CSV table of C-alpha atoms in Angstrom, one decimal:
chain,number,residue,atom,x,y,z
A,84,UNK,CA,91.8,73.8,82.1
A,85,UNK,CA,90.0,75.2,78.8
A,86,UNK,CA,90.6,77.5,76.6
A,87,UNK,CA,92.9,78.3,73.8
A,88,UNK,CA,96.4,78.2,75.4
A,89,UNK,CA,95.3,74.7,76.8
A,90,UNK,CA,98.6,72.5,76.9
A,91,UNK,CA,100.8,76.1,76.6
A,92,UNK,CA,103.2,75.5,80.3
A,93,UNK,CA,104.1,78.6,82.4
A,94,UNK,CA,106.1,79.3,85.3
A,95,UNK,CA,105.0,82.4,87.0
A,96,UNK,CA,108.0,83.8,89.6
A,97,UNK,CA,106.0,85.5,92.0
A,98,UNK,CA,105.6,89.6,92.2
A,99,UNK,CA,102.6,91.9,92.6
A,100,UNK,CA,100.6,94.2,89.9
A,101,UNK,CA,101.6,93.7,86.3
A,102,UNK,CA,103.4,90.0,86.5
A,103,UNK,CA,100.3,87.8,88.9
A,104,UNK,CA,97.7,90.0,86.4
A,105,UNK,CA,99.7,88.9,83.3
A,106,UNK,CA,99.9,85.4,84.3
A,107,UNK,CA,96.2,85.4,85.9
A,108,UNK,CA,95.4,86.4,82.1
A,109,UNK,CA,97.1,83.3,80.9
A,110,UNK,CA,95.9,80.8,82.8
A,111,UNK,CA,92.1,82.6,82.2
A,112,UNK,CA,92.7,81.6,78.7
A,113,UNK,CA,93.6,78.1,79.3
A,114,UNK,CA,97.7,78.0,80.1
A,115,UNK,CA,98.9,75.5,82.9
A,116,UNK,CA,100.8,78.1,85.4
A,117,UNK,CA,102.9,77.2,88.0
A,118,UNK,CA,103.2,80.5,90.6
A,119,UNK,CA,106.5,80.3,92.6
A,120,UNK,CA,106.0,81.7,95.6
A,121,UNK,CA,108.7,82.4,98.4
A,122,UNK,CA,107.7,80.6,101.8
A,123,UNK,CA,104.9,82.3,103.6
A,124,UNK,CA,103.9,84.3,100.6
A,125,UNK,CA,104.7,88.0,100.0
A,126,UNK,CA,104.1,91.3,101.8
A,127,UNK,CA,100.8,91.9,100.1
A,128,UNK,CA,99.7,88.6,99.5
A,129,UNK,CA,96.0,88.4,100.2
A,130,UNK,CA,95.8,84.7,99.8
A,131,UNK,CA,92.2,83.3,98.9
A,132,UNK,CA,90.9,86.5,98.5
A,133,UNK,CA,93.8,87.7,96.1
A,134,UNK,CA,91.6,87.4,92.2
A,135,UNK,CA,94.8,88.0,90.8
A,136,UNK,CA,96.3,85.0,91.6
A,137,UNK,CA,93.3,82.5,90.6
A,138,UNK,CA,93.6,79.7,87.8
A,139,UNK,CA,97.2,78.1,88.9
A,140,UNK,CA,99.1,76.1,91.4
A,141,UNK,CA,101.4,77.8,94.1
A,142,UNK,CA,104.5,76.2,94.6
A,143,UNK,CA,106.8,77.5,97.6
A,144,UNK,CA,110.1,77.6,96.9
A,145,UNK,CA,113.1,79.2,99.2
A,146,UNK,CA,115.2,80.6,96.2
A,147,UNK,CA,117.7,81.6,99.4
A,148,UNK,CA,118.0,78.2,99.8
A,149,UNK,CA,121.2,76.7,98.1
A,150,UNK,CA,119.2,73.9,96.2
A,151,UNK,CA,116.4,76.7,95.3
A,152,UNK,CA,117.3,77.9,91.9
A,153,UNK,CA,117.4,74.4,90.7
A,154,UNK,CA,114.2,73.9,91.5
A,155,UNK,CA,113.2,76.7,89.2
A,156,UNK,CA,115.5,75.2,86.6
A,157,UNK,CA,113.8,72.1,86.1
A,158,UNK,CA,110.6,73.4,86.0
A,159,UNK,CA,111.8,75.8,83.5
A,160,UNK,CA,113.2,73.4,81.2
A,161,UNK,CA,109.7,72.0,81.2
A,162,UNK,CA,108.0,75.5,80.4
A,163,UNK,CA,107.2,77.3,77.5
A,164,UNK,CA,107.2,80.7,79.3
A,165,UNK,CA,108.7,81.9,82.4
A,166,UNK,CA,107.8,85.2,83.7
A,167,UNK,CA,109.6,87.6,86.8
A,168,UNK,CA,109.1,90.8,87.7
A,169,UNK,CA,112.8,91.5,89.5
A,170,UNK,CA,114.3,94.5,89.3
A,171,UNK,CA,117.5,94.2,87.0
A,172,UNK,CA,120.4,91.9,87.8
A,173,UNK,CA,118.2,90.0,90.9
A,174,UNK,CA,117.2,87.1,89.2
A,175,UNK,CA,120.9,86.8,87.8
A,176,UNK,CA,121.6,86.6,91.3
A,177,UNK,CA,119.0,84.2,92.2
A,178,UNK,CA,120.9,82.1,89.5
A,179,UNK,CA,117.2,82.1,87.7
A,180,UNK,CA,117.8,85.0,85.0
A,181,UNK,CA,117.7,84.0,81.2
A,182,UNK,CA,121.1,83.1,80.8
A,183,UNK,CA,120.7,80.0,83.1
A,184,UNK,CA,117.2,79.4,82.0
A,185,UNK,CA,117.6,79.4,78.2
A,186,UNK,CA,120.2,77.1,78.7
A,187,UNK,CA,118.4,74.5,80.4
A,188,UNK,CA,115.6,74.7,77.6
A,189,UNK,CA,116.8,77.0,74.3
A,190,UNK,CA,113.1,77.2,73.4
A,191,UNK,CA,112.0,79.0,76.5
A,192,UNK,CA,110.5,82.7,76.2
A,193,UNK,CA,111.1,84.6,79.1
A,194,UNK,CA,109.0,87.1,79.9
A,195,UNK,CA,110.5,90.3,82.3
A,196,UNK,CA,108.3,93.0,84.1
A,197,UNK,CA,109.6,95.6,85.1
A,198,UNK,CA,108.4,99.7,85.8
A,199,UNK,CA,111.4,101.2,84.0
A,200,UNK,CA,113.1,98.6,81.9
A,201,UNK,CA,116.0,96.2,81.9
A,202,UNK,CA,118.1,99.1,80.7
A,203,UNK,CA,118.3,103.2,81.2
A,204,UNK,CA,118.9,105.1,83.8
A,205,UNK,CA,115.7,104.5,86.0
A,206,UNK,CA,116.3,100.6,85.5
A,207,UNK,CA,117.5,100.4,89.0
A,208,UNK,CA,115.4,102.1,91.1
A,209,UNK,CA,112.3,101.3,92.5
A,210,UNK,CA,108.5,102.6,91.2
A,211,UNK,CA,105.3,102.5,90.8
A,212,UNK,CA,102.6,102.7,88.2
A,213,UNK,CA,101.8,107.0,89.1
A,214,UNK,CA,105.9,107.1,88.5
A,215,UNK,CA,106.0,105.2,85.1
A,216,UNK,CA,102.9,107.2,84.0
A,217,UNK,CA,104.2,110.6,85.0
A,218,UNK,CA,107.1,110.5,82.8
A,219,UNK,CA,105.4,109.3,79.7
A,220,UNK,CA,103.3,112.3,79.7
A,221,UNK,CA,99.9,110.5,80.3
A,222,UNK,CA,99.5,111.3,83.6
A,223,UNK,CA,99.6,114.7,82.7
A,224,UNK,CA,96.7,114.8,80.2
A,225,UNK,CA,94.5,113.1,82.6
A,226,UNK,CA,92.3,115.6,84.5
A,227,UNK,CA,90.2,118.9,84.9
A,228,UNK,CA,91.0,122.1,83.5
A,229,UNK,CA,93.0,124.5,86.0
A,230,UNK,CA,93.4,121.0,88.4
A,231,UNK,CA,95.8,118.9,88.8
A,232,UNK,CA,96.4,115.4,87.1
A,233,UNK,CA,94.2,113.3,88.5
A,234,UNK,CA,95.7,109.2,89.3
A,235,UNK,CA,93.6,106.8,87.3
A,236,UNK,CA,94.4,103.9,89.6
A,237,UNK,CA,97.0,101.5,88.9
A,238,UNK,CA,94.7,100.4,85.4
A,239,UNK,CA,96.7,102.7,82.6
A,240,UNK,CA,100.1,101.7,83.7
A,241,UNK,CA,100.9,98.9,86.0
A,242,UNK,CA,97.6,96.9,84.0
A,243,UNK,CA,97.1,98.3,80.8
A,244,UNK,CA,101.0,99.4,79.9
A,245,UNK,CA,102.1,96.0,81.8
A,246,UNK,CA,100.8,93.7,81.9
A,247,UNK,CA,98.8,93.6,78.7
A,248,UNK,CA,102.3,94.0,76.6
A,249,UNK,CA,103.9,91.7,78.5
A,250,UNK,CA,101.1,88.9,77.2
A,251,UNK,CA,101.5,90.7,73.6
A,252,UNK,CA,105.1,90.5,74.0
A,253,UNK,CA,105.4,86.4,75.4
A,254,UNK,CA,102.6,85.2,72.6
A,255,UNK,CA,104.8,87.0,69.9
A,256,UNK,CA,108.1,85.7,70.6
A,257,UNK,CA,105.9,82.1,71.3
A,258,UNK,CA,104.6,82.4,67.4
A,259,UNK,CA,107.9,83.2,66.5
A,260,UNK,CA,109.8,80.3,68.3
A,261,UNK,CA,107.4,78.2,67.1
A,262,UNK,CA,109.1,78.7,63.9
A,263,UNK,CA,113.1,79.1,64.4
A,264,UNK,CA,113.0,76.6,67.5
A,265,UNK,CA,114.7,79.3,69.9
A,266,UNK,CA,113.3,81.3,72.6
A,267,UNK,CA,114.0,84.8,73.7
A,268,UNK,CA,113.9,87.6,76.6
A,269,UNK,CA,110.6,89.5,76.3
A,270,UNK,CA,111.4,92.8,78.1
A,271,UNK,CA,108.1,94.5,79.2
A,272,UNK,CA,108.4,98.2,80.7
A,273,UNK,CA,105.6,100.0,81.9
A,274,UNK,CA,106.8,103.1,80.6
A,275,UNK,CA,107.4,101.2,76.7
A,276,UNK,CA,103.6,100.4,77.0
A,277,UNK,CA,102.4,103.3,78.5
A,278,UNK,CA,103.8,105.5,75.8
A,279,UNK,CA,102.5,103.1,73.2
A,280,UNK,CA,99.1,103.3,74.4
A,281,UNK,CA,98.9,107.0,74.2
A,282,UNK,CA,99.9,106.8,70.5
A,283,UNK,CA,96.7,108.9,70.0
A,284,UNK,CA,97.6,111.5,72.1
A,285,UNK,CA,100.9,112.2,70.1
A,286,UNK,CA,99.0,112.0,66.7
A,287,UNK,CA,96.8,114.7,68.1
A,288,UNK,CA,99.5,116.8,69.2
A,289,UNK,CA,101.6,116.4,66.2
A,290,UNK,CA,98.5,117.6,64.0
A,291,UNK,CA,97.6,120.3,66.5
A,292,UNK,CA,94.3,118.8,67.8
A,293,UNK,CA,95.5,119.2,71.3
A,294,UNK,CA,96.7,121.4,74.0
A,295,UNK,CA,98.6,120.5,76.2
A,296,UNK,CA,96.5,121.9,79.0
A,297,UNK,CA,94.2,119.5,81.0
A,298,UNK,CA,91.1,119.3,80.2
A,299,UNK,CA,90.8,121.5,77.3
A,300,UNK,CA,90.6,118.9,75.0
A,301,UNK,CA,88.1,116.2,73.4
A,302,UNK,CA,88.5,113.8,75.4
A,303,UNK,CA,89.5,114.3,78.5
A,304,UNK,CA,86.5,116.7,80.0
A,305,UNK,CA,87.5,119.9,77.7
A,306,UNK,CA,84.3,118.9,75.4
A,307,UNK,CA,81.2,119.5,77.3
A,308,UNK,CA,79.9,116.0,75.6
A,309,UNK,CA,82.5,114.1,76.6
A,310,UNK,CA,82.3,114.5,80.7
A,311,UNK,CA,80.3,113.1,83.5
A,312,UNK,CA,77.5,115.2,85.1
A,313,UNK,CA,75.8,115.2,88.6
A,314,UNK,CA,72.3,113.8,88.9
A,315,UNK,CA,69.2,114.6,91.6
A,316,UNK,CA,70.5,111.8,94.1
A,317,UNK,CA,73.9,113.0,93.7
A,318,UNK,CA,75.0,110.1,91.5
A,319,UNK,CA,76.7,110.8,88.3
A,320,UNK,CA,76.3,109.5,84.3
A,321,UNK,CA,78.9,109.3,82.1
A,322,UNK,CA,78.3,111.3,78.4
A,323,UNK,CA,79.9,110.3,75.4
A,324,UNK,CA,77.8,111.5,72.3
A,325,UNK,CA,81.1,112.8,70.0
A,326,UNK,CA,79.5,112.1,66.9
A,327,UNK,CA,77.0,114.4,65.7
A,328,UNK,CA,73.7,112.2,65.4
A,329,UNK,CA,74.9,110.8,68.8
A,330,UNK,CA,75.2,114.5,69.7
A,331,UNK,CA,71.8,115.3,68.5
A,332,UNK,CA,70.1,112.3,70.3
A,333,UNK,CA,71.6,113.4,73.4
A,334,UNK,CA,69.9,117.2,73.3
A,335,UNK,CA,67.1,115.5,72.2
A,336,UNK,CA,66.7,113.0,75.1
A,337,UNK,CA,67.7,116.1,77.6
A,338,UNK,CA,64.5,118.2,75.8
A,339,UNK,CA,67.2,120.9,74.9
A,340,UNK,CA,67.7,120.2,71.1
A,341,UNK,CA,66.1,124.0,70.5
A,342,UNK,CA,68.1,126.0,72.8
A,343,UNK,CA,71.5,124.3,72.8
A,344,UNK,CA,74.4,125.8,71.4
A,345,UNK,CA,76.2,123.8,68.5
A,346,UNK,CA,78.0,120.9,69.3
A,347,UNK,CA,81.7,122.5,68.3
A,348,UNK,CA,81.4,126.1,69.0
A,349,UNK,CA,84.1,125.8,71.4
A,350,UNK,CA,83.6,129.8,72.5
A,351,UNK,CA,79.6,128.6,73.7
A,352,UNK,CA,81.2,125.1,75.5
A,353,UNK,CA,81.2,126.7,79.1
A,354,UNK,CA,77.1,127.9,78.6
A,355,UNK,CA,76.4,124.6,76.6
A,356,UNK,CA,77.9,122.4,79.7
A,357,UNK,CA,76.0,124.7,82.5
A,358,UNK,CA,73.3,123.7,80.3
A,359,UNK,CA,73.5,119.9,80.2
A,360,UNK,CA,74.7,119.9,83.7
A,361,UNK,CA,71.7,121.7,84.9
A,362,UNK,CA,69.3,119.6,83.0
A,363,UNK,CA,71.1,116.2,84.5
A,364,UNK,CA,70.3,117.6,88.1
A,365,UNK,CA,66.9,117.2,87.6
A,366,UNK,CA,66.8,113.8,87.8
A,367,UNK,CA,68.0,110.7,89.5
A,368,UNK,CA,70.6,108.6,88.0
A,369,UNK,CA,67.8,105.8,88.1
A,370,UNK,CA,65.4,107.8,85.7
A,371,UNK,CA,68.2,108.8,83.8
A,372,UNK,CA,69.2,105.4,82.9
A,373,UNK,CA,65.9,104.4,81.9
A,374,UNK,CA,65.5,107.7,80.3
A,375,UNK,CA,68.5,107.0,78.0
A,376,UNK,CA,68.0,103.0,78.0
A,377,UNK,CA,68.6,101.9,74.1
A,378,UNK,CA,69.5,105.1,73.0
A,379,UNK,CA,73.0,105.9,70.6
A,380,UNK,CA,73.3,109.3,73.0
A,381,UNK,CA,76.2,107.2,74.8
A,382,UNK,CA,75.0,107.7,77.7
A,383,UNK,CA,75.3,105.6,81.3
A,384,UNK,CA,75.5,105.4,84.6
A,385,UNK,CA,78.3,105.3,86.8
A,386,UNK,CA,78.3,102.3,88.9
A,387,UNK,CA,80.5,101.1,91.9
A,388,UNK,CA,82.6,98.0,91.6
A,389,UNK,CA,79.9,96.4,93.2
A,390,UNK,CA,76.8,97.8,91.5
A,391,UNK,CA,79.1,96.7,88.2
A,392,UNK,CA,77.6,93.1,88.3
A,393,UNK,CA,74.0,93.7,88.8
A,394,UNK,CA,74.0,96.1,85.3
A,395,UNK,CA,71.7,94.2,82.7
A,396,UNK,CA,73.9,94.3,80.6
A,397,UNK,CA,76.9,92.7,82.2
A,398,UNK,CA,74.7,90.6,84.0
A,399,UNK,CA,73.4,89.0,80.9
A,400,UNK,CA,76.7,88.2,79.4
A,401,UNK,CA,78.3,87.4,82.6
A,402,UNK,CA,81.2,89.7,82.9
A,403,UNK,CA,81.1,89.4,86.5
A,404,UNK,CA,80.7,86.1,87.7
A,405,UNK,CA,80.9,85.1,92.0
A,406,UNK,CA,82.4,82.2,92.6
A,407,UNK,CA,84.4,80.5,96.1
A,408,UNK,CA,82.2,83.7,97.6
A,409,UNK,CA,84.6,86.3,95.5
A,410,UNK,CA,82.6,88.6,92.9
A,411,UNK,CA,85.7,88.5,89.9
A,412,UNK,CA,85.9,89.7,86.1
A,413,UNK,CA,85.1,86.4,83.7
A,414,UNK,CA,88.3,85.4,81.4
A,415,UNK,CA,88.1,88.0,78.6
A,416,UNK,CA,88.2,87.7,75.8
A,417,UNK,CA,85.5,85.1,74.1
A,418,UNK,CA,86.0,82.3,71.9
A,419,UNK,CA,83.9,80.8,69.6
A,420,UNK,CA,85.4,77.2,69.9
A,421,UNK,CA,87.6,77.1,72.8
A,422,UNK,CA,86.0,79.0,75.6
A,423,UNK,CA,88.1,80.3,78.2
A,424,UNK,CA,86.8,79.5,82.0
A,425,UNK,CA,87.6,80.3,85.4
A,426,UNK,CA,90.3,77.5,86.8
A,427,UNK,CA,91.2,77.0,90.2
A,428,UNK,CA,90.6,80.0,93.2
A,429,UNK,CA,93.1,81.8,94.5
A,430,UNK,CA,95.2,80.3,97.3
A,431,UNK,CA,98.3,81.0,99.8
A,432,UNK,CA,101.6,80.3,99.2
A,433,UNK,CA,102.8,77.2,98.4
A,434,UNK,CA,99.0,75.3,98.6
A,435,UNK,CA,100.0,72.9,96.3
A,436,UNK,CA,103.8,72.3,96.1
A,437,UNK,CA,104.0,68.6,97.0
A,438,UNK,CA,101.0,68.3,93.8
A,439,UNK,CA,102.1,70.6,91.7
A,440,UNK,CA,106.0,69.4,91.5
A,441,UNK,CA,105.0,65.9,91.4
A,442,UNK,CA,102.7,66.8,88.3
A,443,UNK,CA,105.5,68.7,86.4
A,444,UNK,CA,107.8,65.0,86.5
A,445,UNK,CA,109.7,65.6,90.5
A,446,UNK,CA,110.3,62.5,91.7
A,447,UNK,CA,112.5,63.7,94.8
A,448,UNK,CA,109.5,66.1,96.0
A,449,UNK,CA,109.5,64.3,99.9
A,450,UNK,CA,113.6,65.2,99.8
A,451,UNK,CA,112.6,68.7,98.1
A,452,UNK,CA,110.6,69.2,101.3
A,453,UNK,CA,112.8,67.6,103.8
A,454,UNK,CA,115.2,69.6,103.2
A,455,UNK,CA,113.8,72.7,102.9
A,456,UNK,CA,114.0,73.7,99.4
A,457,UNK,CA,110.2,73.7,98.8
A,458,UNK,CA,107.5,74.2,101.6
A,459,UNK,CA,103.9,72.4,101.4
A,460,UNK,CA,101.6,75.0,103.4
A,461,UNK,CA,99.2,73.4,105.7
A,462,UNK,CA,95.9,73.2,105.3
């Protein structure tokens, strides 16, 4: 592996969203992860076609199994970082939770995600990313005037609230232990980070800059420059211009700088967006792009998931890359010294437990398997 976490030893305890996309993240930027998975993978396991579980080694372990949780023991006295996405109290049970990690290696940061935190009244129950983000309030601002809130995939919460604070969170308390020699439980909620990422929705609101109605508001379709309008072919283009010269450039690239109404007149909004949207109709999003191509109007298309990787743009820095016949995000972000690059593809459970075990210092890996601690998938 490359990168700059090159040398930095994880221990990934195998979930789906948030946990696989946090350690996927790690290993992009160079970490050595070790995914334990249960025997025969999990209920949504998608195997070689799963992106989200590229860059490490899949180790199958039967945690029912009475010599399981020792398994996961000695690899984590090994690790720097251990992550599991349990609900509370099931690791514990496994006889893998923090207490019985961090005492096998005092150093270790252990990294728990989780919907609705280790503690509080939710903490028990099951969830999703549409529940965590409905009671933080940011489901709620997302979507059209007089609709209702619209879902914004799985991205703002179980991704973006997750998973990304749950990296912040281990590479903190890894600078930190760096220093006093003593690890620590990193607890990652959705619902911490998905509050934390609206911070500018409460700064708005606390200096009256928003309603809380939908779409009434800057940025969320309320402004007539800040939406996404129909074309000719019945594509769409994203508008952006909030700035005033942005603004400007946008009426002027649309040929209605003379007759719009001004940019903020919030009583003319309604006849100023009848106006763009009629304008944008008129065209295809083809000649649109082209039309705005190297403008400051913020202006661009809307592209599929699979039109994403032809873009000029992306395509020339390589944001998309195919590789093993799978069309995946590069590692993000970019170093300047210690690039990050793509490791190994993804794979089924427990692809490489004899290798894997036997490169993190097992020498009774044939036993391991004989008895059926660990599994080596076929194939």
């Amino acid at each position: 592996m490359t990168g700059p976490l090159q040398g930095l030893k994880v221990v990934e305890i195998a979930g789906i969203g948030p946990g696989p996309f946090a350690a996927m993240l790690l290993a992009d930027l160079g970490a050595e992860v070790v995914r334990v998975d249960r025997p025969g993978g999990g209920g949504l396991s998608l195997g070689d076609k799963d992106v989200l579980n590229r860059g490490r080694r899949s180790v199958a372990v039967d945690l029912k199994h009475p010599g399981g949780a020792e398994v996961v023991l000695r690899l984590a006295e090994q690790a720097d970082v251990l992550i599991e996405g349990y609900r509370p109290g099931v690791a514990e049970r496994l006889g893998i939770g923090p207490e019985a990690c961090l005492a096998r290696n005092p150093k270790l940061v252990y990294g728990r995600m989780t919907g609705w935190g280790q503690d509080g009244p939710l903490a028990p129950t099951a969830g999703h990313d549409i529940a965590y983000i409905a009671v933080t309030g940011t489901l709620h601002a997302i979507g059209r005037a007089g609709g209702p809130p619209q879902v914004p995939l799985n991205l703002v919460g179980d991704f973006g609230g997750g998973s990304m604070y749950l990296v912040a969170g281990i590479l903190a308390a890894l600078w930190e232990a760096a220093r006093s020699g003593r690890g620590q439980v990193v607890d990652a909620a959705i619902v911490d980070g998905t509050a934390h990422l609206s911070a500018i929705l409460h700064g708005f609101v606390s200096l009256g800059l928003w309603r809380d109605r939908r779409g009434t508001n800057l940025l969320d379709t309320g402004a007539p420059y800040y939406d996404v309008y129909e074309t000719a072919d019945g594509e769409y283009m994203a508008v952006g211009a909030i700035e005033p010269q942005f603004f400007a450039e946008l009426m002027r690239r649309l040929g209605i700088a003379e007759r719009a109404p001004e940019q903020n007149d919030r009583e003319r909004w309604p006849e100023l967006r009848a106006l763009i949207a009629e304008v944008f109709r008129t065209r295809t999003r083809a000649e649109w792009t082209e039309a705005f191509d190297g403008s400051d109007a913020c202006v661009a298309p809307v592209l599929s998931a699979k039109e994403a990787a032809a873009h000029p743009h992306l395509a020339a820095r390589g944001t998309l890359v195919e590789r093993d016949g799978l069309t995946q995000p590069a590692p993000a972000p970019r170093f300047s010294r210690t690039s990050a690059e793509l490791g190994l593809p993804p794979c089924g459970a427990g692809a490489h437990t004899r290798e894997a075990l036997a490169a993190w210092g097992f020498g009774d890996v044939e036993a391991l398997v004989a008895a059926g601690v660990v599994v080596q998938a076929e194939g």
